[in-house]
Short mmCIF file of C-alpha atoms in Angstrom, two decimals:
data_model
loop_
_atom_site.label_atom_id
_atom_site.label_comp_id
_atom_site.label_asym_id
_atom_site.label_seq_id
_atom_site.Cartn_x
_atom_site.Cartn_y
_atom_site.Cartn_z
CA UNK A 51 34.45 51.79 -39.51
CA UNK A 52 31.98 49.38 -39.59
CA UNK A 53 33.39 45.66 -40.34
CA UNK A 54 32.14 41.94 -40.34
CA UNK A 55 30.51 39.60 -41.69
CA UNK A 56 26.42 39.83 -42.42
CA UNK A 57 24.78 35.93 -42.80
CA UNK A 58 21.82 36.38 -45.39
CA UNK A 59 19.17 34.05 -45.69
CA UNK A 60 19.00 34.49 -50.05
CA UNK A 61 15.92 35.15 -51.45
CA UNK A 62 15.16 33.33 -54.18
CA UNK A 63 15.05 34.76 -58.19
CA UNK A 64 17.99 37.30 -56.71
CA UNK A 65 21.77 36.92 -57.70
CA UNK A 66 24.71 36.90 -55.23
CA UNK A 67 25.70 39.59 -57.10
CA UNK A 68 22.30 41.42 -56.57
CA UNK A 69 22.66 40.83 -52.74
CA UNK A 70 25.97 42.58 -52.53
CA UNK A 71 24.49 45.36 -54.44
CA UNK A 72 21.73 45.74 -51.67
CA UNK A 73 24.37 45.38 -48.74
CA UNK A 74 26.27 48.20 -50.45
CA UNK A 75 23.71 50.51 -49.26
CA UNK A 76 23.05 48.76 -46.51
CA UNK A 77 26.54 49.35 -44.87
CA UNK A 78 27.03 52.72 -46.08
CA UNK A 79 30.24 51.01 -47.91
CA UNK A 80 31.18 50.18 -51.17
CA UNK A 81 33.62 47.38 -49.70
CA UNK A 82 31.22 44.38 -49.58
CA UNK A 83 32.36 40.64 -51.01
CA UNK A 84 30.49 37.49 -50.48
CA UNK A 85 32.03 33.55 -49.86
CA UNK A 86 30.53 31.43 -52.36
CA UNK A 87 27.79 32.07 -55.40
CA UNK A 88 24.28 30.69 -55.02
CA UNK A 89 22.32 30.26 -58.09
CA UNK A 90 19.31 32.26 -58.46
CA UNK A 91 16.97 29.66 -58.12
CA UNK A 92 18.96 28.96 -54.45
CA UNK A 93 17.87 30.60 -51.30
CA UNK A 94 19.55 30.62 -47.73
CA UNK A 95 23.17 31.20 -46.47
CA UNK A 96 25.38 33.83 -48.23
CA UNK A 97 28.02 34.72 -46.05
CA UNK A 98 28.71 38.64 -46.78
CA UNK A 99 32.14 39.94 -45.74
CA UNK A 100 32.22 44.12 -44.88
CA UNK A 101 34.72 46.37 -45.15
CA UNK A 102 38.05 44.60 -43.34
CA UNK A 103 36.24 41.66 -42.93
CA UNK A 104 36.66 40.65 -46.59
CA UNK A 105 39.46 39.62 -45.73
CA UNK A 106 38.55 36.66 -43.83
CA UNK A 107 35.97 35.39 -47.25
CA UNK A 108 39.19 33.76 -48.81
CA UNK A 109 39.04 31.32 -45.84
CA UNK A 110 35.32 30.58 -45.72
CA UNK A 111 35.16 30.24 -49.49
CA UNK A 112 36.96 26.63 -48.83
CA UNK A 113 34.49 25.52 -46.08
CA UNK A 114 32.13 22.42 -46.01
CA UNK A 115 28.40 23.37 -47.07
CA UNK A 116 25.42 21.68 -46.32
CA UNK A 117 22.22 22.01 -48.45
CA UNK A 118 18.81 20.59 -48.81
CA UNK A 119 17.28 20.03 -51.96
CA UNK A 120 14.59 18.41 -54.40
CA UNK A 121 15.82 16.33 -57.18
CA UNK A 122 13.47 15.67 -59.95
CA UNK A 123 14.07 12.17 -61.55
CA UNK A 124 12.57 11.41 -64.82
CA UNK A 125 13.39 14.55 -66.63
CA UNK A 126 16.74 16.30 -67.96
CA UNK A 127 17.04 19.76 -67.98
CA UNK A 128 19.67 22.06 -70.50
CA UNK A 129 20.91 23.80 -67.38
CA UNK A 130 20.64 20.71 -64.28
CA UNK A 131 17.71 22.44 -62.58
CA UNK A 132 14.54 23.99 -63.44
CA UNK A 133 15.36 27.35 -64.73
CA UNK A 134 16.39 25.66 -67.63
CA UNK A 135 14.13 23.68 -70.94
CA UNK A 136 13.29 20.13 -70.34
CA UNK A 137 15.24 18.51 -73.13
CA UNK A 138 14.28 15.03 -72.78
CA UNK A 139 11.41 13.17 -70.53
CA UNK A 140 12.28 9.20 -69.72
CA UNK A 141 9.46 7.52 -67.41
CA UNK A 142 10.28 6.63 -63.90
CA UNK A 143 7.65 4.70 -62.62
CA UNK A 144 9.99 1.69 -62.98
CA UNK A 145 12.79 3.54 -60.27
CA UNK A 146 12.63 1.53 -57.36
CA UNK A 147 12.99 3.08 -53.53
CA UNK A 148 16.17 0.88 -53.05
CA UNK A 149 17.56 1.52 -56.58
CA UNK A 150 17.42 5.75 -55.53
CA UNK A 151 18.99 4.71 -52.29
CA UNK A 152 21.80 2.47 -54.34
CA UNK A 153 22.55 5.69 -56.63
CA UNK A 154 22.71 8.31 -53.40
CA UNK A 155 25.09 5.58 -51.86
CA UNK A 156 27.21 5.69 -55.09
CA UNK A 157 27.25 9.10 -55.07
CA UNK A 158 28.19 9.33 -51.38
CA UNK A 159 32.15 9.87 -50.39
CA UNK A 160 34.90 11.31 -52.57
CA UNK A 161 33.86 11.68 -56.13
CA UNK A 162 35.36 12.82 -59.58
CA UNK A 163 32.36 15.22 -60.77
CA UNK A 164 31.84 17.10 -63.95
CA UNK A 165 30.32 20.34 -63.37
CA UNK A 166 27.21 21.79 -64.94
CA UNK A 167 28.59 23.31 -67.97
CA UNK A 168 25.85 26.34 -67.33
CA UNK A 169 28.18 27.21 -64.79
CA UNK A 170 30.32 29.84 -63.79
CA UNK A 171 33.41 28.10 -64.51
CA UNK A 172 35.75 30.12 -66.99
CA UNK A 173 36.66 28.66 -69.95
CA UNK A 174 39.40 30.24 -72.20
CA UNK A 175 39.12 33.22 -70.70
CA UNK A 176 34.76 33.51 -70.46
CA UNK A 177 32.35 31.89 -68.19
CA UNK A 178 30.92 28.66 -69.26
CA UNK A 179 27.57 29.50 -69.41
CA UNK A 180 28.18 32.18 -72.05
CA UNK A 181 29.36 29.61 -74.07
CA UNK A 182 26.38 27.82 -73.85
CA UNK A 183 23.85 30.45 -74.50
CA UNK A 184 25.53 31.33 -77.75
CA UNK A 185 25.09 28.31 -78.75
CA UNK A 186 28.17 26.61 -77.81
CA UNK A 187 28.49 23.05 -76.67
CA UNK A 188 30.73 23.13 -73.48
CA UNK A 189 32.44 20.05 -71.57
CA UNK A 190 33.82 20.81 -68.94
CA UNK A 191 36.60 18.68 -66.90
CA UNK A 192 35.55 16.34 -63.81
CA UNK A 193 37.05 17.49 -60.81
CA UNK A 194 37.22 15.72 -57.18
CA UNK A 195 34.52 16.57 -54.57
CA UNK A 196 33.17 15.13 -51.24
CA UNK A 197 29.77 14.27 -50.88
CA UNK A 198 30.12 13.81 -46.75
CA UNK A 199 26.53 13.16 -46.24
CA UNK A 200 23.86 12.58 -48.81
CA UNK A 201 21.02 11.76 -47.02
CA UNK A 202 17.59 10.82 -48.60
CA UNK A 203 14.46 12.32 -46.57
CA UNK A 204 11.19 11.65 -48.92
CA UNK A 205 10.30 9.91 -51.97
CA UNK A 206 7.41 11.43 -53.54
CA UNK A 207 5.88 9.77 -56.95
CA UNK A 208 4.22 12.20 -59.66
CA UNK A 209 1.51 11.92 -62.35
CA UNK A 210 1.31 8.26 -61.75
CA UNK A 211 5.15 7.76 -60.90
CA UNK A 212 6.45 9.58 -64.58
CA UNK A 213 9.03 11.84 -62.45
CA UNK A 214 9.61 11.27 -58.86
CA UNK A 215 10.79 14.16 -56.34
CA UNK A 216 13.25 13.35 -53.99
CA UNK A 217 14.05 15.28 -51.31
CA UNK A 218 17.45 15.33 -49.75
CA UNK A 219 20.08 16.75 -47.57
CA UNK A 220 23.64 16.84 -49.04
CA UNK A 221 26.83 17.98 -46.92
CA UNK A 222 29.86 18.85 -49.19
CA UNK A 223 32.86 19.85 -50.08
CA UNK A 224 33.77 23.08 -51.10
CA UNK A 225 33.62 23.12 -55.35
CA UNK A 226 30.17 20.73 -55.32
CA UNK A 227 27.20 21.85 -57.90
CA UNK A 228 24.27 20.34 -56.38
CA UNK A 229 22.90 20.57 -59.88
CA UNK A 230 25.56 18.07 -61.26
CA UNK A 231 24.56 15.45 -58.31
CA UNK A 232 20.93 15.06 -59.80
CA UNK A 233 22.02 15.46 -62.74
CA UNK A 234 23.99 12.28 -62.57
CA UNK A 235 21.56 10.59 -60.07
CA UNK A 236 19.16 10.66 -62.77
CA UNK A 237 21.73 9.64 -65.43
CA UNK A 238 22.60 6.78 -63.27
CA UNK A 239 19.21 5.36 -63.23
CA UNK A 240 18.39 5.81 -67.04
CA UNK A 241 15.91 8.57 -66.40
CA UNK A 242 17.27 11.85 -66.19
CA UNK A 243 17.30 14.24 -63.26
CA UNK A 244 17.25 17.73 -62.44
CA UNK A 245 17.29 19.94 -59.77
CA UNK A 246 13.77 21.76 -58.79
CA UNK A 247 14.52 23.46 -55.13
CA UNK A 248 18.09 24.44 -53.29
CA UNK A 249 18.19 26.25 -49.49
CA UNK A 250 22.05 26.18 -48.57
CA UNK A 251 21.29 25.96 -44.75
CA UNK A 252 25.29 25.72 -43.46
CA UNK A 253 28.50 27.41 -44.76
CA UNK A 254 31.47 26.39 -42.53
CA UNK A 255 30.36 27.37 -38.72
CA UNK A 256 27.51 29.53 -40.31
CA UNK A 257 24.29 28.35 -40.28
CA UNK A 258 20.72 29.51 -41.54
CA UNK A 259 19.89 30.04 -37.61
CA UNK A 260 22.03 32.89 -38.01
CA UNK A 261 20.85 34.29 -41.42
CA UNK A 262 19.12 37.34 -41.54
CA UNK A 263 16.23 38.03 -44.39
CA UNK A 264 17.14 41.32 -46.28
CA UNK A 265 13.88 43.10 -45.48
CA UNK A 266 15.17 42.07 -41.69
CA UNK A 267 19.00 43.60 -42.02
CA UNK A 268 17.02 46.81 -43.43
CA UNK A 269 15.61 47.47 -40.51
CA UNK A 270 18.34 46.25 -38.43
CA UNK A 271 21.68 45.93 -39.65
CA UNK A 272 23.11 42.76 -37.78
CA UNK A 273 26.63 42.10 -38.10
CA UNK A 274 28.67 39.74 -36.79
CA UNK A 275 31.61 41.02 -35.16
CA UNK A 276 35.37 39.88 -36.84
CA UNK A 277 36.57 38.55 -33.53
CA UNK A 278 33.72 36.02 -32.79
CA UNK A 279 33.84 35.14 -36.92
CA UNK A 280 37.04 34.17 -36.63
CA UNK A 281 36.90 32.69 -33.42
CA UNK A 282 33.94 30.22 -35.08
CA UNK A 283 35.86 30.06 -38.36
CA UNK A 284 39.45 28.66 -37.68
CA UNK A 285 42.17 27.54 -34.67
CA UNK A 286 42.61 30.14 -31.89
CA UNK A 287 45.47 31.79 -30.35
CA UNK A 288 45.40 33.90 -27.36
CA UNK A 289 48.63 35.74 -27.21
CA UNK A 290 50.32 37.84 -24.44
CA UNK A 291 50.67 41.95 -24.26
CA UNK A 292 54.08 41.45 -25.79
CA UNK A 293 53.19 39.24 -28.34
CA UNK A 294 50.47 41.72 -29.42
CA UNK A 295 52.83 44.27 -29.68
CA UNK A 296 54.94 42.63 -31.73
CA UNK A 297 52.30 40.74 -34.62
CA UNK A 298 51.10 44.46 -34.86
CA UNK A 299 54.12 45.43 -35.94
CA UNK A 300 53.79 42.35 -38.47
CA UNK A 301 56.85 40.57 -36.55
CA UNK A 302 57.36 36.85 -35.66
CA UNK A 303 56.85 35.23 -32.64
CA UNK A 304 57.10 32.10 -31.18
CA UNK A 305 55.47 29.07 -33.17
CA UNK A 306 51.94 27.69 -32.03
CA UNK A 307 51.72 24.70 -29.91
CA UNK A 308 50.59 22.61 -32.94
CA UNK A 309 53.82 23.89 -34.64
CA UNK A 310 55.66 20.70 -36.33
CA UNK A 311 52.32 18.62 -36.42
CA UNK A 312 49.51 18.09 -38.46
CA UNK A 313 47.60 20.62 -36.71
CA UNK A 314 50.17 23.64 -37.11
CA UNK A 315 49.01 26.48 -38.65
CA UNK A 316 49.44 27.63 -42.30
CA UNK A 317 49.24 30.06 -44.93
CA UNK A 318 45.75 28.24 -46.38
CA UNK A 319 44.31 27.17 -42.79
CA UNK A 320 46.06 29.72 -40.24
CA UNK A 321 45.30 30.20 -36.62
CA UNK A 322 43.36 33.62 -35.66
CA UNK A 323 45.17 35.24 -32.78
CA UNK A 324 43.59 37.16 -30.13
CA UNK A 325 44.66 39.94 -28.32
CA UNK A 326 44.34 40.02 -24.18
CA UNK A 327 41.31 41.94 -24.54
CA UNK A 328 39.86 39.82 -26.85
CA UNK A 329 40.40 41.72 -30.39
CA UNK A 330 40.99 39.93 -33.49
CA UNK A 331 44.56 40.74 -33.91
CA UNK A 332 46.08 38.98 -36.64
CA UNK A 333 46.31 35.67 -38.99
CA UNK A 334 49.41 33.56 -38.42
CA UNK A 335 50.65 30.65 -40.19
CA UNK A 336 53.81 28.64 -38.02
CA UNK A 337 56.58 28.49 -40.11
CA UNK A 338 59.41 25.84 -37.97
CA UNK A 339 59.98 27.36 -34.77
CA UNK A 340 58.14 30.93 -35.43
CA UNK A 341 54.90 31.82 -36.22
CA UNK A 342 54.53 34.88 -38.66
CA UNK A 343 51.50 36.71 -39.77
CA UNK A 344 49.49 35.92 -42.73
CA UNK A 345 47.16 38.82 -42.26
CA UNK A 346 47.69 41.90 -39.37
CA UNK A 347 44.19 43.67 -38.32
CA UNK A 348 45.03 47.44 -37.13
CA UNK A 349 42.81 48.09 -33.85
CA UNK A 350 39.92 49.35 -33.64
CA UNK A 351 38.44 48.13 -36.89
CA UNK A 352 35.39 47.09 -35.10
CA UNK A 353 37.14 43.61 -34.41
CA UNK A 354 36.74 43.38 -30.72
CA UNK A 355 34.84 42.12 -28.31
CA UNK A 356 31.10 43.12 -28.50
CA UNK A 357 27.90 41.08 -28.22
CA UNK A 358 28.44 40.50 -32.13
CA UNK A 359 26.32 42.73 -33.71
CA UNK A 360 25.93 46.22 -35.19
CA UNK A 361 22.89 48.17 -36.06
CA UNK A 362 23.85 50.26 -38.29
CA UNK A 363 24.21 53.85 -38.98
CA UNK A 364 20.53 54.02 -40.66
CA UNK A 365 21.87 53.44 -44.13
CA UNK A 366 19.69 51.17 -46.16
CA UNK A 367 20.82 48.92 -49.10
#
């Protein structure tokens, strides 16, 4: 059975949803999950998981991303990007260079951010941007984010300086709407902002070098094996013949060598153990002076050592 993860470079005007969809009958397999919604509008990395390999997507889900992007200031949007109405148009001839740098600065580091309430957050039970297209006013809750990197690459002034484009690279944390940073760029400089362009070029270890255009995967279905995903995704253990044995059987073993530190291995961030031969064996998490598994892989799931990808049985989605 076919299993692993398939990078996708997202095209653009296409849901996450819709790219799962196409995978579907790509793999032959209705067990397909992705780690982390882009927006429509977005393009670039979405990490697909198949078959067993959905169950590593829980642990990239949580990963750093890194994006770049054009922020539009001088105009406010009803959904934080362009898809949306322009609901109010302020002049920013009068935003200084240094002034956008002072506002990226402020918005650099851990932050408390609200959301874009045309989001998919669920609220009482339905997704917030329901709410708003009936009609609802939503406000969501700020939550805390970091903005590792925010890093300003072009300042570009339009129709005589009324908006200016600013084109950026943000690295996040997991939980960031890119949409909500211009958003409150804009806000912050008493002109409004919105986002007009989004490529998510890193998830975790995954980057868009890797990502694979959905006319390419139909012609060549390239999959990236479980044992090298994990390998890039989280801590390594190589364990002995014996030790194999007995994490198959879902028994404990001896604890990690980070075991009692910072660095041991847990439920939320465990260590991906490795068979002798290389296979992708298990999950473990140390737990005092044992390490037990989190997740067991049976062998022969298509979690071993290959050159990383698969072509396919011919199947297109």
């Amino acid at each position: 059975m076919l299993s692993g993860l398939v990078i996708v470079d997202k095209p653009q005007g296409w849901t996450s949803h819709d790219v799962v969809g196409r995978m579907r009958r790509l793999a032959g397999t209705r067990k397909v999950g992705h780690a982390g919604t882009l927006d429509p509008m977005a393009t670039g990395v979405l990490v697909l998981g198949i078959n067993k390999a959905t169950r590593l997507l829980t642990y990239i889900v949580g990963t750093s991303k890194t994006y770049t992007a054009t922020i539009r200031l001088g105009e406010t949007t009803i959904t934080d990007d362009a898809e949306g109405e322009v609901t109010e148009a302020r002049s920013a001839a009068d935003v200084t260079d240094h002034a956008i740098e002072a506002g990226v600065a402020a918005l650099t580091g851990p932050i408390q951010q609200v959301p874009s309430s045309v989001s998919a957050i669920k609220v009482n039970g339905e997704r917030s941007y329901a709410r708003v297209r009936s009609g609802e006013e939503v406000k969501l809750a700020a939550r805390p984010v970091t903005i590792h990197r925010f890093d300003i690459h072009a300042v570009t002034r339009v129709d005589g300086g009324r908006v200016v484009d600013v084109d950026v690279t943000v690295e996040c944390s997991s939980g960031t709407y890119i949409r909500a940073l211009a958003r409150d760029l804009g806000n912050d400089l008493g002109v409004g902002g919105h986002l007009t362009a989004l490529r998510r070029t890193q998830v975790g270890p995954y980057s868009i070098d890797q990502a694979r255009t959905l006319e390419e995967l139909a012609e060549e279905l390239e999959v990236l094996d479980m044992s090298l995903a994990a390998r890039a995704l989280m801590p390594n253990r190589e364990l002995s013949d014996e030790e194999t044995t007995e994490i198959s059987f879902g028994r404990r073993i001896a604890a990690g060598p980070g075991a009692g530190t910072a660095d041991a291995a847990t439920a939320g961030n465990p260590a991906a153990a490795f068979a002798p031969s290389g296979e992708l064996v298990a999950l473990l998490a140390d737990s005092g002076a044992f390490a037990k598994p989190v997740l067991v892989f049976a062998p022969g799931t298509g979690s071993g050592t290959g050159s990383g990808t698969d072509t396919g049985a011919g199947q297109a989605k």
